[in-house]
Short mmCIF file of C-alpha atoms in Angstrom, two decimals:
data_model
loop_
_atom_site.label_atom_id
_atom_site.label_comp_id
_atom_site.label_asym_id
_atom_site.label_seq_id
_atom_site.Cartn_x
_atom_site.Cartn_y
_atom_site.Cartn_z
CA UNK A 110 -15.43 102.69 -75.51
CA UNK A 111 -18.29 101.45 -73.41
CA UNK A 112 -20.77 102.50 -74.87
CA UNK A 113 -22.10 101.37 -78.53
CA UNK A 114 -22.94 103.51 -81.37
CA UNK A 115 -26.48 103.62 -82.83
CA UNK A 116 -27.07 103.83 -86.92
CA UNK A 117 -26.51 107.01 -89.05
CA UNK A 118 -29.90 108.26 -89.09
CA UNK A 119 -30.72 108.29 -85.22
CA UNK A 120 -27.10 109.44 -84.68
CA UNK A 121 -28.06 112.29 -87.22
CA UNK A 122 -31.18 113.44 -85.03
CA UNK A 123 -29.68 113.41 -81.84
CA UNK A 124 -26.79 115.52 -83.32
CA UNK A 125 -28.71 117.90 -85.19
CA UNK A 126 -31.87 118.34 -81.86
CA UNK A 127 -28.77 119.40 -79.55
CA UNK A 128 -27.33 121.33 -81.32
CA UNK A 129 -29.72 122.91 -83.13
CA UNK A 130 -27.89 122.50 -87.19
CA UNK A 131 -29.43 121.14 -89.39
CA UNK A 132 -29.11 117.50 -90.71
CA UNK A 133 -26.88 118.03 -93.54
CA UNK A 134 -24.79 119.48 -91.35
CA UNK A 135 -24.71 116.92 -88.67
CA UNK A 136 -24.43 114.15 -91.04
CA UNK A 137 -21.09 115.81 -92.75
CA UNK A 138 -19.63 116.18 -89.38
CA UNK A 139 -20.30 112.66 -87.77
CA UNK A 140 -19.11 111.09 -91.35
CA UNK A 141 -16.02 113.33 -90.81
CA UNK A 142 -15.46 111.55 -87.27
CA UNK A 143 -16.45 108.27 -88.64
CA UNK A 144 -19.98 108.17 -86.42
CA UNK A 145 -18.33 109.06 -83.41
CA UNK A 146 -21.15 110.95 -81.68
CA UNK A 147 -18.96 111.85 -78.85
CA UNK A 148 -16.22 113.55 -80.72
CA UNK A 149 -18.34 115.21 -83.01
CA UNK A 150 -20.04 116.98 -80.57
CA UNK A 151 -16.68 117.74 -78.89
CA UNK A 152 -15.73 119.31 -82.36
CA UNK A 153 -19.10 121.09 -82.51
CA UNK A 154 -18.65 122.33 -78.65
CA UNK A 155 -15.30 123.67 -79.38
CA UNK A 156 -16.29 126.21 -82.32
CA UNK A 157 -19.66 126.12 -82.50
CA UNK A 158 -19.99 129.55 -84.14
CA UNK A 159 -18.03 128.13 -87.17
CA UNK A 160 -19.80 125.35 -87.64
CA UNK A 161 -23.29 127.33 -87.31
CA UNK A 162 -22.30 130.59 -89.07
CA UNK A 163 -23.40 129.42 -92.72
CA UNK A 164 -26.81 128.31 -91.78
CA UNK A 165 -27.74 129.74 -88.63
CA UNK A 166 -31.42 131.77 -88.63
CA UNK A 167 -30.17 135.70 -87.50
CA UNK A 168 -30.80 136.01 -84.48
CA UNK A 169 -30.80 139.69 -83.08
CA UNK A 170 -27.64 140.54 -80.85
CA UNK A 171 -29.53 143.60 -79.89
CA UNK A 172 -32.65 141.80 -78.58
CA UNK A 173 -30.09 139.77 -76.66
CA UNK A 174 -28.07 142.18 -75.21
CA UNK A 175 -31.38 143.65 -74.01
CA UNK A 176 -32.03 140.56 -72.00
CA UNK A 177 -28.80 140.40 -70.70
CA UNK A 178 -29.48 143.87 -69.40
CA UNK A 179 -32.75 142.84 -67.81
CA UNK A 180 -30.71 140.16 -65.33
CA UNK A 181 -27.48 141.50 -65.24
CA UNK A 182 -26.01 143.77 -62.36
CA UNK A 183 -22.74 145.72 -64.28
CA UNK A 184 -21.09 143.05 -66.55
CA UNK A 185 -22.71 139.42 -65.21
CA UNK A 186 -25.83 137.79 -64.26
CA UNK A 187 -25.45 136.88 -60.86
CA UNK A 188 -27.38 134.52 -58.87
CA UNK A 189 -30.27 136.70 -58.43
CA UNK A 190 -30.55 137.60 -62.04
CA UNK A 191 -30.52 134.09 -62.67
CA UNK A 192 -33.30 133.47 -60.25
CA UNK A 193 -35.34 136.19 -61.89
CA UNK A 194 -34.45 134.68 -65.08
CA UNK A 195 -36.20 131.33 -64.28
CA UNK A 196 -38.88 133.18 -62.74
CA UNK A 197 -39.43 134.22 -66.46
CA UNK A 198 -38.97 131.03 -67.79
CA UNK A 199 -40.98 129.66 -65.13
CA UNK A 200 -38.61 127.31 -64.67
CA UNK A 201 -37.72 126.13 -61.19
CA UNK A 202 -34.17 127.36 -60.67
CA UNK A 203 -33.15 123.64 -59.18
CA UNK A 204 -34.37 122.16 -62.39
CA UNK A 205 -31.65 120.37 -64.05
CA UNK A 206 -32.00 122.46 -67.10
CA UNK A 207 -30.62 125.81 -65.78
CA UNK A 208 -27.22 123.17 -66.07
CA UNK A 209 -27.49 122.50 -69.48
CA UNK A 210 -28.00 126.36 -69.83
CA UNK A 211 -24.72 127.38 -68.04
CA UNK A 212 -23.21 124.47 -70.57
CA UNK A 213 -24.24 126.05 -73.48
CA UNK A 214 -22.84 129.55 -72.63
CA UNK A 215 -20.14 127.65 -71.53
CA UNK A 216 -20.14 129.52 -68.59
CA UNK A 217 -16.64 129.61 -66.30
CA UNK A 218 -18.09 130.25 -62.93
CA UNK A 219 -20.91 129.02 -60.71
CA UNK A 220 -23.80 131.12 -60.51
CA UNK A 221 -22.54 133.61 -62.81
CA UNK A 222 -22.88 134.73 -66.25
CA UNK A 223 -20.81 136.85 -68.11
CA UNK A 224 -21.51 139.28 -70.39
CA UNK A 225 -19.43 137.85 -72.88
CA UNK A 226 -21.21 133.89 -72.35
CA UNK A 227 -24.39 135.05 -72.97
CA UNK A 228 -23.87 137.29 -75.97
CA UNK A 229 -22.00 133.87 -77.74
CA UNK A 230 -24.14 131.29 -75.97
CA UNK A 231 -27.05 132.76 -76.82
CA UNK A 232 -25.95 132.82 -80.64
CA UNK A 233 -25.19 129.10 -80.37
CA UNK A 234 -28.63 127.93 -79.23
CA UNK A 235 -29.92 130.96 -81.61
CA UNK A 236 -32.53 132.10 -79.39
CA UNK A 237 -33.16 136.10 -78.66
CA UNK A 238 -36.19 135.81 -76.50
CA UNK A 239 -37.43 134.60 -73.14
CA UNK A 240 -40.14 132.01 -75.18
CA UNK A 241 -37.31 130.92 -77.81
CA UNK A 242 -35.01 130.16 -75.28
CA UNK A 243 -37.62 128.67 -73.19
CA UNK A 244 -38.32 126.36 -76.37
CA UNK A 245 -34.36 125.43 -77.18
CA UNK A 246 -33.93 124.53 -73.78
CA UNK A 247 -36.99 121.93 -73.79
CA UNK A 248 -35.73 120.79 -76.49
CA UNK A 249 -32.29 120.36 -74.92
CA UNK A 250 -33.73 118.74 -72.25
CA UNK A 251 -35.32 115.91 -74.30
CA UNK A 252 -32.71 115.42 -76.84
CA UNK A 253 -30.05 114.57 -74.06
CA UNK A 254 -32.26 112.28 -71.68
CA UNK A 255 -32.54 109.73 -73.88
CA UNK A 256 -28.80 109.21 -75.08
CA UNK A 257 -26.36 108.27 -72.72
CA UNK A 258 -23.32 109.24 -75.14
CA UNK A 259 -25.35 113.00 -75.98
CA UNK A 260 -25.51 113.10 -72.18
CA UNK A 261 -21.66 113.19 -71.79
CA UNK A 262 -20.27 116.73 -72.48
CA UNK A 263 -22.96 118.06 -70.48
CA UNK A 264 -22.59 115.78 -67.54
CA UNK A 265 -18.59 116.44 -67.65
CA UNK A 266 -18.97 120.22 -67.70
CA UNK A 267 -20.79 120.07 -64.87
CA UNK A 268 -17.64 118.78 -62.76
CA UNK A 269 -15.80 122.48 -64.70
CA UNK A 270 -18.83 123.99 -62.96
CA UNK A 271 -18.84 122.82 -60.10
CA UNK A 272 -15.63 123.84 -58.58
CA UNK A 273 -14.73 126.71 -56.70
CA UNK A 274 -12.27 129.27 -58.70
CA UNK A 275 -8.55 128.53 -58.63
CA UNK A 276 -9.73 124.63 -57.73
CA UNK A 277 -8.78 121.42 -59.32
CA UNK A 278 -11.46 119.53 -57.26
CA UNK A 279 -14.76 119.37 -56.59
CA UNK A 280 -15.92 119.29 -52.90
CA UNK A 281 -17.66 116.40 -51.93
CA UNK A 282 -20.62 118.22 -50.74
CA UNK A 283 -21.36 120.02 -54.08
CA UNK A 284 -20.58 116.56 -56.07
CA UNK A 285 -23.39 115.01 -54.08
CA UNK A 286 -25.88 118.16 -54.89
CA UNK A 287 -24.69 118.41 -58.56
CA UNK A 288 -25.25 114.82 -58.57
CA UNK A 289 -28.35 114.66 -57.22
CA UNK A 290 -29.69 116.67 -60.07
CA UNK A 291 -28.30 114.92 -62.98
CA UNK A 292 -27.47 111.46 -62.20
CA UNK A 293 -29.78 110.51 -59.48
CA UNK A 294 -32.86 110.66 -61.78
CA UNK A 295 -31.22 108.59 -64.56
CA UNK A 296 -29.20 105.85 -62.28
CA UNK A 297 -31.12 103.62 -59.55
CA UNK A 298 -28.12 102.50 -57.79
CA UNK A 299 -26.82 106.36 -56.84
CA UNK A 300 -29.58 106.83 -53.39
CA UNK A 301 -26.82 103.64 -52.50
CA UNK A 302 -23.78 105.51 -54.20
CA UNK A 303 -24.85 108.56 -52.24
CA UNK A 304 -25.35 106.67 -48.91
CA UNK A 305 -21.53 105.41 -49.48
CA UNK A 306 -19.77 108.83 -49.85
CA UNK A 307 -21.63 110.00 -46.94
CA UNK A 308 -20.48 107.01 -44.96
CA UNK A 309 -16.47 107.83 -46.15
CA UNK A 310 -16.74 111.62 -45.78
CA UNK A 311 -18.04 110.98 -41.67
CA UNK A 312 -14.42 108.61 -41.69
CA UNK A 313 -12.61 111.27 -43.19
CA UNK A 314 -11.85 109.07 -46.25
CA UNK A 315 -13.45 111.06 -49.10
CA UNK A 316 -13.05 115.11 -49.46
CA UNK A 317 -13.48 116.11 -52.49
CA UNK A 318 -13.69 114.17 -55.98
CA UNK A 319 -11.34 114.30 -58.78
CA UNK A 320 -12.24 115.08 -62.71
CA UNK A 321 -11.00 111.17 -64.02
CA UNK A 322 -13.32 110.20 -60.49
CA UNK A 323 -16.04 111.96 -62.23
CA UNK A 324 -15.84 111.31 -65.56
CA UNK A 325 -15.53 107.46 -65.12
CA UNK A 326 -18.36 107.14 -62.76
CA UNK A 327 -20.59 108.36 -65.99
CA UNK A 328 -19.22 105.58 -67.90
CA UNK A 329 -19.71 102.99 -64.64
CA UNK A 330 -23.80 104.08 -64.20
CA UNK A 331 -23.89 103.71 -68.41
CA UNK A 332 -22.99 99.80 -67.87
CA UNK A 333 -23.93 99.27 -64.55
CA UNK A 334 -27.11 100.84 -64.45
CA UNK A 335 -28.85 98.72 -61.63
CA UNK A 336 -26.53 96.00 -60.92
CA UNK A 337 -22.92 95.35 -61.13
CA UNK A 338 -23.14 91.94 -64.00
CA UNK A 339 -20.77 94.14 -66.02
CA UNK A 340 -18.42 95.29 -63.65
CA UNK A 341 -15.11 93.76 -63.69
CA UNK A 342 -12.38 94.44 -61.11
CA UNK A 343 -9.65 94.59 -63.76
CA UNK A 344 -11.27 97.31 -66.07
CA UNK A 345 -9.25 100.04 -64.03
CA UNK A 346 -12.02 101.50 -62.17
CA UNK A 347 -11.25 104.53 -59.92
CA UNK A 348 -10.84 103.31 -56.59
CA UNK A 349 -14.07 105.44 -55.33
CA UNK A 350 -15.70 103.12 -58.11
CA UNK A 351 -14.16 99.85 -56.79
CA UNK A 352 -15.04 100.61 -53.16
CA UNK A 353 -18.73 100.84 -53.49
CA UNK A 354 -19.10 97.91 -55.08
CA UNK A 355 -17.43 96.20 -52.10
CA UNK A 356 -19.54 98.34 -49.78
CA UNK A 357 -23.11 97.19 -51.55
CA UNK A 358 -21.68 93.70 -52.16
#
């Protein structure tokens, strides 16, 4: 892979601060995948109610059905229940956080949160209040900014996200505002990136972007964070990839 591991005890605290288990925990599960941070947490995202149901602090399903009921119009949150939910939070609803949120409910659809993703999601980040979950997602927010390889399953859920319903793509124009929000701030070549796509979209070139274009480009900002030294034509780059390199060279 291209990007390194770190040493057992640093991989231990990132596990255990996004996920919220507790050390013993995380350090049984990344032994179990050999300190593979990345496939841990893809075993953790996968069933995280088994893996938190011995240790988890009880949380009240009632409190948070309550608060589901406080946003929700019949059996979803919609987007103006979520805008009245970061109202609450005071949390601008553009922040890049309300993404991680929809991540950890695992939510299907843009905008929209079902009954059923907030009762388990909620579990999950065990939170049952509006200043818990205002804490968890803080908490979130720091743990993931500063590892690239903790970053991952949240950046490529947000290409699930993004797509309309019954699509395979995303469209171009909702890559570039998805984008904007969580790799612009952590990669100085995208304004450039950005500029590019624009320039292929007015020629017709570029549409819409593909899940391998998306989930390689992550990997391409991780080693080519502001200039290109570790780029290497033959590394089987998507050709979106191999393009702007041309275009800034």
């Amino acid at each position: 892979d291209r990007m390194s591991g770190a040493n057992l005890a640093e991989l231990v605290d990132s596990f255990a601060s996004i996920t919220g288990v507790s050390k013993a925990v995380a350090t049984a599960l990344l032994r179990k995948h050999k300190l593979n941070l990345e496939v841990a947490l893809n075993e953790f995202y996968t069933n995280p109610e088994t893996i938190l149901q011995p240790e988890r602090k009880r949380v009240s399903s009632d409190d948070i059905a309550a608060l589901f009921e406080r946003y929700a119009d019949g059996d979803e949150i919609d987007a103006e229940g979520i805008e009245n939910l970061c109202n609450d939070l005071k949390i601008d609803i553009m922040d890049p956080v309300m993404l991680m949120f929809a991540w950890q409910l695992d939510a299907k659809v843009n905008c929209v949160f079902s009954r059923e993703e907030w009762m388990k999601g909620m579990n999950v980040l065990g939170v049952d209040s509006i200043p818990t979950l205002k804490a968890r997602l803080e908490q979130l927010r720091t743990s993931t900014s500063v590892n690239k390889i903790a970053y991952k399953p949240f950046y490529n859920f947000c290409f699930l996200y993004s797509r309309e319903p019954g699509q395979k793509n995303v469209q171009l124009a909702m890559a570039l505002a998805v984008w904007e929000l969580i790799l612009k701030p952590r990669w100085p070549l995208y304004p450039r990136f950005a500029e590019y796509l624009q320039v292929q979209n007015e020629n017709q070139k570029i549409k819409v972007i593909n899940k391998d274009t998306w989930h390689l480009l992550y990997e391409f900002t991780c080693c080519c964070s502001d200039n290109f030294e570790a780029y290497k034509e033959d590394d089987a780059w998507p050709i979106v990839i191999d393009d702007f390199v041309a275009y800034v060279k």
